[in-house]
Amino acid sequence: MTLALVSENRSFGGWHRRYRHASSSLGCEMVFAVYLPPQAEAGPVPVLYWLSGLTCTDENFMQKAGAQRVAAELGIAIVAPDTSPRGPGVPGDPDGAWDFGLGAGFYVDATQAPWSTHYRMHDYVVNELPALVEGALPLLPRRGISGHSMGGHGALVAALRNPGRYLSVSAFAPIVHPIDCPWGHKAFSRYLGDDRSAWRAWDACELIATAPERLPLRVDQGEADSFLAEQLKPEALEAACRAAGHPLQLHRHPGYDHSYYFIASFIEAHLRHHAAALLP
Amino acid sequence: MTLALVSENRSFGGWHRRYRHASSSLGCEMVFAVYLPPQAEAGPVPVLYWLSGLTCTDENFMQKAGAQRVAAELGIAIVAPDTSPRGPGVPGDPDGAWDFGLGAGFYVDATQAPWSTHYRMHDYVVNELPALVEGALPLLPRRGISGHSMGGHGALVAALRNPGRYLSVSAFAPIVHPIDCPWGHKAFSRYLGDDRSAWRAWDACELIATAPERLPLRVDQGEADSFLAEQLKPEALEAACRAAGHPLQLHRHPGYDHSYYFIASFIEAHLRHHAAALLP
C-alpha cells in the first residue's frame, strides 16, 4: 500500500499532511490527514485517532479544533480519516440527505446491500488505517481514539469492541445509544438491516455491559447542544457505566453547543487525558 | 444603528457572536463576527480588529485561527468584519475572479464608478464599525488592528493613515507594497483609477516615509508562502522602515505557507504583542 501526498502545511513546528491511498476495506480511494508533531522528526510518537461527525471530511478537525498546539507540546500525532467511503461507485443516501451515506458512515461494517460493498468504516479505522500509517509514518502502535458526535460513537465503539487496541478513549458529544435515537435508527436499519439484535454490537451503551476491558471514558457534552435530548442522551451512557461499574468522566458544560467552538474549547483537556496514557 | 444577532457559540468561557447590520458607508447589509472574552461580562474590554484576506468572510479567522483561547486568557475582544461589501446591487469582478470585488475590497475607499458606491471598506473598518460595536457591545475604545495578506495590508494602512486611532498593529504575510504587485495593480487601477499618484495613500511602504506616528509594526511571514516573491515582498517593508526609522519586528518562518495553519501557529504571539499595548 502506498501513500500519495496530497498537501502539507507547516504547523506549530510540525506538519499537517493529507494523503491519498487505495483502501482495500472500503474498495475506494481515501484521503486522510495526519498531524506530525516536531518530536516525530527524532523518532516515532504515539498517535490519537480522531473520528469526525456527520458531513465532515478529514479537514474539519484539522482546520477548526486547534489541536496542533498541544499535540506539538506533548509529542502526540493525530490521524483524522474521512467519515465515509467516497468516490465513483460509492452510493450515498437515496434522498441526498446529510445523515446517511456519504459523510455518514457511522463507523460500522455494513452487512446489507448495497452498503456492504464499501461502508466498512470500522474495519478501515480500526485495522487498515493504523496498519498503513504505523508502517509508513513515524507513529508508534500506542493509540488513543476520540471523536465528535457520530465520531464520538465511533471512538467509544472502536475502543469497546477491540480490547487492548487503544490505551485511551474520549468523545465530544457522542451518540452513545444509536439503537435508541433517530440518527442511529436510520443508519443502522440500512447498514445493518432490520434485525435489531444485530445493532447492539455497534452501540456503546450496550457494549459497556459486557466489556472485557474497563478503559476509562472521558466524555464532554455541551448543555446547549441542539441534539442533546433527541440524539445524544448522555444519561444513557451514565446509566450503562453505573450498572457495569465502567469508569466514566462525564463533563457537562452549560452554554456550549454542538459546534467546533465547543470542541476547540476543550480539546486541550482531551489531549492531556490521552497523553497520560500514551506517553511513557 | 441596530445589530441583529445572527448566531452565537460559547467559546472558551466567552461568546463568539455574528451580527448583521445596515452599513451606511457601504450601502448594504453586512455581517461581522465578534469574540467576547469572559471578562466582558464584568465590564468593557479592549478590542483587536482582525482584517481577513482575499475570499474570506467574517468566519474564516474565527473558525481557523484558534485565537479565542488566548483572547479569553488576556481579556481582549476580537472583531472580524467581512472583506468586502456584499449583497444585492453590489458589483463583483466582471470576470468572476477571486482577487477583485466580492471578498476582495482591499480596505480602500474606492473613487471610481461603479466601485465607489459600495467599496468603502477603509471607512467601514476604521470608522463605522468601531463606532457601532464600541457603542453597542462591552468594548473599550482601546484598539489594536491586525490581519492577513490583503487584510495585513489593510491593518498596516489603517494604522498608518489614522494616527492615534490604534494602540498596536501587526500583520501576517501582508501585501506591504500593493502599488508594486499584481494583486495591488488590479485592485487599485479599478478602485482608485489609473492615476498612480492616488495609489500611494493606500500603500504601507509609501505611508511609512511620512508617518506622523511611529507605532511599532509586528509582521510574521512564512518563507514557503507561494505568494512571497510576487505579491508580498517583505523586503520592501524592511527597506521603507529602515529608511524612515520606523520600528519593525519582521519574523521570517522557514517552511510556513500562506494558510491558516501558519496564522494559528503564531496568533498567540500576535495577541500578546497587542496585549502589551492594550491592557492597563
XYZ file of C-alpha atoms in Angstrom:
560
model
C 0.000 0.000 0.000
C 1.348 3.375 -0.897
C 0.566 6.830 0.342
C 0.372 9.739 -2.101
C 0.967 13.126 -0.520
C -1.914 15.487 -1.350
C -0.727 18.576 0.523
C 1.299 19.663 3.504
C 1.384 22.687 5.802
C 3.881 23.537 8.493
C 2.010 23.877 11.783
C 3.373 24.558 15.265
C 6.799 23.293 14.288
C 5.368 20.050 12.885
C 3.482 19.109 9.735
C -0.139 18.804 8.748
C -0.231 16.419 5.814
C -3.031 14.946 3.702
C -2.520 11.605 1.972
C -4.487 9.635 -0.601
C -4.403 5.855 -0.765
C -6.332 2.890 -2.105
C -8.370 1.303 0.685
C -8.960 -2.426 0.478
C -11.545 -2.463 3.248
C -13.602 0.304 1.617
C -12.977 -0.506 -2.043
C -12.214 3.071 -2.994
C -9.547 5.737 -2.728
C -9.494 7.586 0.574
C -7.890 10.794 1.827
C -6.858 11.172 5.447
C -4.974 13.843 7.379
C -2.176 13.491 9.869
C -0.561 15.988 12.202
C 3.027 15.041 12.925
C 4.443 16.942 15.916
C 8.052 18.193 15.880
C 9.098 15.212 18.012
C 8.305 12.870 15.093
C 11.460 14.071 13.346
C 13.532 12.398 16.077
C 11.582 9.151 16.263
C 8.127 7.582 16.293
C 5.454 9.089 18.511
C 2.115 7.892 19.943
C -0.984 8.683 17.921
C -4.511 9.856 18.585
C -7.080 8.722 16.025
C -9.815 11.326 15.592
C -13.195 10.383 14.147
C -15.280 13.293 12.887
C -19.024 13.722 12.841
C -21.728 13.804 10.182
C -20.886 15.682 6.945
C -17.190 16.078 7.816
C -14.092 15.050 5.903
C -10.529 14.788 7.182
C -10.313 18.583 7.063
C -12.794 19.870 9.647
C -10.942 18.801 12.768
C -7.526 19.838 11.482
C -8.770 23.303 10.497
C -11.095 24.075 13.391
C -10.214 22.231 16.590
C -6.936 23.994 17.340
C -5.426 20.688 18.457
C -1.989 21.069 16.893
C -0.602 23.429 19.541
C -0.994 20.949 22.396
C -0.169 17.942 20.207
C 3.113 19.688 19.358
C 3.804 20.368 23.011
C 3.060 16.785 24.060
C 4.622 14.996 21.099
C 1.467 13.178 20.004
C 0.442 12.691 16.375
C -3.179 12.931 15.253
C -4.678 10.915 12.395
C -8.036 12.073 11.030
C -9.795 9.841 8.494
C -12.762 10.763 6.347
C -16.252 9.908 7.652
C -17.341 7.513 4.905
C -16.122 5.870 1.734
C -16.288 8.258 -1.224
C -15.791 8.386 -4.946
C -17.112 6.804 -8.133
C -19.354 3.854 -7.416
C -19.874 4.594 -3.732
C -23.629 5.011 -3.176
C -24.977 7.785 -0.962
C -28.301 8.486 0.660
C -31.004 7.890 -1.962
C -32.638 11.181 -0.962
C -29.364 13.101 -0.780
C -29.687 13.566 2.983
C -26.676 14.520 5.094
C -27.237 11.984 7.875
C -26.717 8.775 5.912
C -24.305 7.546 3.261
C -21.559 9.915 2.112
C -20.116 11.720 5.125
C -22.133 9.447 7.408
C -20.532 6.015 7.552
C -21.266 5.647 11.277
C -18.053 3.647 11.748
C -19.823 0.297 11.334
C -19.187 -2.581 8.932
C -22.368 -2.695 6.871
C -23.925 -6.098 6.221
C -26.731 -5.037 3.861
C -26.614 -4.402 0.103
C -25.759 -2.056 -1.454
C -23.900 -0.620 1.547
C -21.852 -3.688 2.492
C -19.591 -3.308 -0.547
C -17.998 -0.051 0.612
C -19.323 1.002 4.003
C -16.854 -0.774 6.270
C -15.569 2.187 8.214
C -14.961 0.252 11.438
C -12.588 -2.125 9.726
C -10.920 0.790 7.964
C -10.479 2.929 11.052
C -9.543 0.162 13.491
C -7.453 -2.121 11.281
C -6.480 -0.922 7.819
C -5.624 2.700 8.522
C -3.499 2.088 11.653
C -1.554 -0.687 9.889
C -0.975 1.636 6.973
C 0.107 4.763 8.840
C 2.037 2.999 11.562
C 4.019 1.277 8.831
C 4.644 4.302 6.648
C 4.910 7.211 9.108
C 6.855 7.724 12.363
C 3.995 6.513 14.551
C 4.121 4.086 17.446
C 1.438 1.436 17.989
C 0.427 3.380 21.103
C -3.071 4.519 20.193
C -5.739 6.743 21.641
C -9.076 7.335 19.963
C -11.520 10.213 20.151
C -14.227 11.796 18.090
C -17.257 14.055 17.861
C -20.937 13.164 17.649
C -21.136 10.274 15.131
C -17.349 10.105 15.557
C -17.730 10.026 19.335
C -19.916 6.967 18.865
C -17.249 5.570 16.555
C -14.481 6.148 19.097
C -16.362 4.587 22.008
C -17.408 1.562 19.938
C -13.926 1.102 18.464
C -12.408 1.014 21.945
C -15.125 -1.185 23.465
C -15.069 -3.739 20.629
C -11.277 -4.000 20.490
C -9.799 -4.526 23.939
C -6.070 -3.881 24.086
C -6.040 -1.896 20.852
C -6.267 1.562 22.437
C -4.646 2.949 25.559
C -7.114 5.814 25.932
C -10.529 6.896 24.669
C -12.630 10.045 24.797
C -15.514 11.680 22.994
C -17.209 15.028 22.422
C -20.996 14.975 22.360
C -21.100 11.320 21.256
C -24.117 9.395 20.012
C -23.882 6.954 22.907
C -27.007 4.903 22.250
C -27.639 4.797 18.482
C -30.178 1.969 18.791
C -32.382 4.474 20.619
C -32.159 7.680 18.545
C -33.316 8.783 15.062
C -29.821 9.098 13.539
C -28.978 5.588 14.716
C -32.271 4.079 13.594
C -31.886 5.456 10.095
C -28.247 4.396 9.705
C -28.396 1.019 11.413
C -31.592 -0.131 9.682
C -29.914 0.427 6.326
C -26.321 -0.583 7.084
C -27.189 -3.496 9.384
C -30.729 -4.488 8.435
C -33.990 -4.726 10.289
C -32.908 -7.292 12.865
C -32.290 -5.021 15.811
C -30.355 -7.658 17.720
C -27.502 -7.048 15.256
C -27.462 -3.358 16.171
C -26.387 -3.956 19.760
C -22.816 -4.823 18.758
C -22.435 -1.228 17.494
C -23.927 0.624 20.457
C -21.655 1.937 23.229
C -24.262 1.627 25.936
C -24.940 -1.990 25.009
C -21.247 -2.876 24.728
C -20.398 -1.460 28.137
C -22.416 -4.132 29.933
C -20.091 -6.905 28.799
C -16.860 -5.043 28.021
C -13.822 -7.228 28.788
C -11.692 -4.114 29.320
C -12.697 -1.183 31.518
C -10.789 1.618 29.763
C -11.890 4.886 31.419
C -14.136 7.041 29.223
C -13.811 10.821 29.122
C -16.858 12.491 27.584
C -17.623 16.205 27.259
C -21.104 17.419 26.424
C -22.455 20.927 25.866
C -25.759 21.585 27.586
C -26.928 23.961 24.831
C -26.317 21.279 22.191
C -29.410 21.235 19.970
C -29.060 17.446 19.507
C -28.762 16.674 23.220
C -32.226 15.405 24.103
C -33.195 13.620 20.903
C -29.927 12.149 19.607
C -27.136 12.192 22.204
C -28.654 11.179 25.556
C -25.563 11.148 27.789
C -27.742 9.959 30.666
C -27.959 6.597 28.892
C -24.164 6.352 28.993
C -24.123 7.324 32.654
C -26.654 4.618 33.461
C -24.799 1.959 31.461
C -21.475 2.810 33.109
C -23.040 2.883 36.553
C -24.668 -0.509 36.028
C -21.462 -2.098 34.747
C -19.006 -0.329 37.014
C -17.331 1.175 33.960
C -15.217 4.272 34.754
C -16.699 7.425 33.204
C -15.766 11.098 33.477
C -18.745 12.967 32.021
C -18.240 16.734 31.897
C -21.327 18.811 31.166
C -20.735 22.385 30.016
C -23.514 24.964 30.341
C -23.988 27.148 27.276
C -21.853 25.109 24.865
C -23.351 23.793 21.631
C -22.501 21.040 19.125
C -20.018 23.087 17.070
C -16.257 23.131 16.744
C -16.259 26.177 19.046
C -17.170 23.662 21.758
C -14.553 21.137 20.664
C -11.828 23.787 20.470
C -12.635 24.936 23.988
C -11.946 21.503 25.488
C -9.592 19.745 23.083
C -6.600 20.545 25.299
C -8.174 18.656 28.203
C -8.792 15.662 25.941
C -5.263 15.670 24.580
C -3.884 15.710 28.110
C -6.244 12.853 29.033
C -4.790 10.816 26.171
C -1.215 11.890 26.906
C -1.478 10.483 30.416
C -1.954 7.030 28.883
C 0.058 7.356 25.673
C 3.283 8.918 26.884
C 5.917 6.965 28.810
C -27.941 51.691 14.072
C -29.072 48.324 15.322
C -27.349 44.989 15.480
C -29.285 41.807 14.682
C -27.830 38.684 16.237
C -27.240 36.030 13.556
C -25.784 33.272 15.736
C -23.791 32.685 18.883
C -21.494 29.981 20.204
C -19.974 29.644 23.633
C -16.190 29.552 23.246
C -13.513 29.358 25.942
C -15.883 30.759 28.543
C -16.826 33.705 26.305
C -19.009 34.134 23.244
C -18.481 34.046 19.508
C -21.311 36.059 18.000
C -22.237 37.063 14.453
C -24.267 40.202 13.856
C -25.980 41.703 10.816
C -26.432 45.456 10.402
C -27.121 48.092 7.777
C -23.868 49.814 6.826
C -24.093 53.442 5.778
C -20.528 53.597 4.493
C -21.002 50.520 2.287
C -24.646 50.951 1.340
C -25.574 47.354 2.084
C -26.174 44.942 4.923
C -23.057 43.492 6.488
C -22.312 40.594 8.797
C -19.398 40.712 11.204
C -18.180 38.425 13.991
C -17.056 39.288 17.487
C -15.381 37.206 20.159
C -16.228 38.496 23.619
C -13.929 37.050 26.291
C -15.303 36.079 29.712
C -14.012 39.378 31.178
C -16.531 41.287 29.025
C -19.309 40.134 31.351
C -17.784 42.258 34.125
C -17.052 45.360 32.050
C -15.774 46.658 28.726
C -12.560 45.215 27.316
C -10.000 46.317 24.711
C -10.527 45.071 21.175
C -8.421 43.713 18.354
C -9.808 44.344 14.870
C -8.916 41.495 12.517
C -8.950 42.012 8.750
C -9.043 38.830 6.685
C -7.556 38.130 3.294
C -8.892 37.530 -0.207
C -12.039 35.355 -0.487
C -12.701 35.338 3.270
C -15.765 36.370 5.230
C -16.054 37.062 8.952
C -15.966 33.293 9.541
C -12.508 32.137 8.449
C -10.486 33.699 11.231
C -12.938 32.779 13.971
C -13.079 29.152 12.834
C -9.456 28.532 11.952
C -7.010 30.791 13.786
C -7.519 29.381 17.275
C -7.355 32.906 18.720
C -10.129 32.599 21.290
C -8.089 30.680 23.856
C -5.525 33.429 24.330
C -8.074 36.228 23.884
C -10.041 34.643 26.745
C -6.924 34.446 28.878
C -5.944 38.050 28.194
C -9.406 39.614 28.258
C -9.282 41.044 24.744
C -12.222 41.024 22.330
C -11.786 40.374 18.618
C -13.934 41.940 15.895
C -13.735 40.375 12.427
C -15.536 42.159 9.571
C -16.221 40.771 6.132
C -13.701 41.512 3.357
C -15.949 43.481 1.009
C -19.457 44.831 0.683
C -21.914 42.114 -0.347
C -25.490 41.583 -1.344
C -27.986 42.682 -3.978
C -26.655 45.542 -6.079
C -23.030 45.174 -5.037
C -20.972 44.553 -8.188
C -18.206 41.980 -8.222
C -15.329 41.199 -10.551
C -16.684 41.283 -14.100
C -14.869 38.023 -14.823
C -15.872 36.391 -11.562
C -12.279 36.328 -10.321
C -11.487 35.845 -6.634
C -8.906 38.636 -6.341
C -11.146 41.640 -7.022
C -14.644 42.740 -5.983
C -16.604 40.454 -3.659
C -14.299 39.139 -0.963
C -11.586 41.493 -2.161
C -12.369 45.044 -1.045
C -8.701 45.758 -0.285
C -9.707 48.043 2.600
C -9.631 51.171 0.439
C -12.293 53.801 -0.265
C -12.916 53.445 -3.993
C -13.143 56.619 -6.060
C -14.088 55.100 -9.417
C -17.505 54.052 -10.719
C -19.087 51.594 -10.263
C -16.992 50.664 -7.230
C -17.192 53.948 -5.352
C -20.849 53.395 -4.432
C -20.187 50.421 -2.154
C -16.474 49.689 -1.928
C -15.519 51.888 1.033
C -14.036 49.252 3.302
C -11.493 51.603 4.888
C -14.186 53.941 6.123
C -16.250 50.971 7.277
C -13.446 49.247 9.141
C -11.796 52.337 10.634
C -14.835 54.498 11.419
C -18.291 52.992 11.089
C -17.722 49.543 12.550
C -15.769 50.680 15.650
C -18.356 53.373 16.419
C -21.079 50.767 16.071
C -19.579 47.969 18.145
C -17.985 50.181 20.775
C -21.410 51.731 21.318
C -23.421 48.525 21.386
C -21.065 45.950 22.929
C -18.833 45.962 26.033
C -15.778 47.203 24.129
C -13.363 49.954 25.106
C -12.002 52.421 22.569
C -8.597 50.798 23.091
C -7.930 49.296 19.686
C -5.377 47.054 18.072
C -5.526 46.020 14.441
C -4.149 43.020 12.608
C -4.830 40.994 9.507
C -3.656 38.516 6.933
C -2.425 39.088 3.372
C -4.871 41.648 1.874
C -6.016 42.155 5.474
C -2.428 42.637 6.607
C -2.208 45.439 4.064
C -5.486 46.763 5.431
C -4.238 46.695 9.010
C -0.946 48.429 8.255
C -2.641 51.109 6.148
C -5.428 51.658 8.700
C -2.860 52.266 11.437
C -0.550 54.406 9.304
C -3.359 56.624 7.953
C -5.038 57.139 11.324
C -2.511 58.172 13.964
C -3.840 57.851 17.484
C -6.637 55.502 16.485
C -4.824 52.245 17.298
C -2.528 51.351 20.165
C -0.981 48.380 18.375
C -0.688 46.891 14.902
C 0.520 43.632 13.395
C 0.156 41.592 10.248
C 0.577 38.081 8.873
C 2.036 37.831 5.375
C 0.794 41.311 4.419
C 0.717 42.846 0.966
C 3.078 45.623 2.031
C 3.572 47.340 -1.304
C 0.398 46.972 -3.385
C 1.478 49.603 -5.902
C 4.227 47.174 -6.896
C 2.470 43.794 -7.147
C -0.153 42.191 -9.430
C -2.929 41.985 -6.829
C -2.467 45.650 -5.995
C -2.277 46.770 -9.615
C -5.518 45.034 -10.472
C -7.416 46.290 -7.425
C -6.057 49.844 -7.286
C -6.439 50.528 -11.013
C -10.135 49.722 -10.737
C -10.964 51.065 -7.268
C -8.739 54.160 -7.495
C -8.256 54.786 -11.221
C -5.257 54.977 -13.481
C -3.542 57.910 -11.785
C -0.931 56.036 -9.801
C -0.150 59.016 -7.582
C -3.514 58.345 -5.882
C -2.415 54.810 -5.074
C 0.385 55.889 -2.749
C -2.030 56.896 0.019
C -3.071 53.232 0.289
C 0.371 51.618 0.301
C 2.077 50.792 3.604
C 5.597 51.221 2.258
C 4.746 54.664 0.860
C 2.938 55.780 4.016
C 5.812 54.825 6.289
C 8.046 57.521 4.832
C 5.886 60.330 6.201
C 4.012 58.632 9.063
C 3.321 61.129 11.886
C 3.187 58.237 14.385
C 5.817 55.530 14.691
C 3.672 52.694 16.049
C 5.871 49.573 16.078
C 4.946 47.013 13.415
C 4.998 43.279 14.088
C 4.960 41.221 10.911
C 5.255 37.440 10.516
C 5.983 35.878 7.156
C 6.265 32.235 6.104
C 9.216 31.534 3.852
C 7.347 28.761 1.978
C 4.493 31.172 1.174
C 3.700 30.730 -2.509
C 2.850 34.444 -2.831
C 6.056 35.660 -1.185
C 8.166 36.772 -4.131
C 5.496 38.118 -6.476
C 2.882 39.650 -4.171
C 4.127 40.112 -0.609
C 7.722 41.393 -0.789
C 8.531 41.908 2.894
C 11.935 43.248 1.908
C 10.158 46.372 0.624
C 8.703 46.913 4.100
C 12.093 46.375 5.675
C 13.645 48.954 3.368
C 10.883 51.501 3.975
C 11.119 51.103 7.742
C 14.890 51.321 7.678
C 14.813 54.482 5.590
C 12.234 56.159 7.830
C 13.448 54.858 11.176
C 10.107 53.125 11.669
C 10.202 50.313 14.268
C 9.631 46.893 12.678
C 9.790 43.366 14.049
C 9.800 41.109 10.994
C 9.772 37.424 11.833
C 10.502 35.032 8.974
C 9.488 31.400 9.470
C 11.091 28.669 7.365
C 8.635 26.125 5.970
C 5.433 28.019 6.744
C 2.986 28.837 3.960
C 0.140 31.330 3.435
C -2.575 29.261 5.137
C -4.393 29.455 8.438
C -2.060 26.712 9.682
C 0.594 29.439 9.623
C -1.643 32.016 11.301
C -2.721 29.568 14.019
C 0.914 28.782 14.785
C 1.749 32.409 15.604
C -1.532 34.059 16.616
C -0.643 33.741 20.298
C 2.491 35.830 19.799
C 0.446 38.493 17.997
C -2.215 38.587 20.687
C 0.459 39.058 23.333
C 2.032 41.813 21.210
C -1.316 43.611 21.182
C -1.992 42.909 24.857
C 1.214 44.689 25.820
C -0.268 47.895 24.372
C -3.981 47.352 25.008
C -4.045 46.191 28.608
C -3.525 48.540 31.542
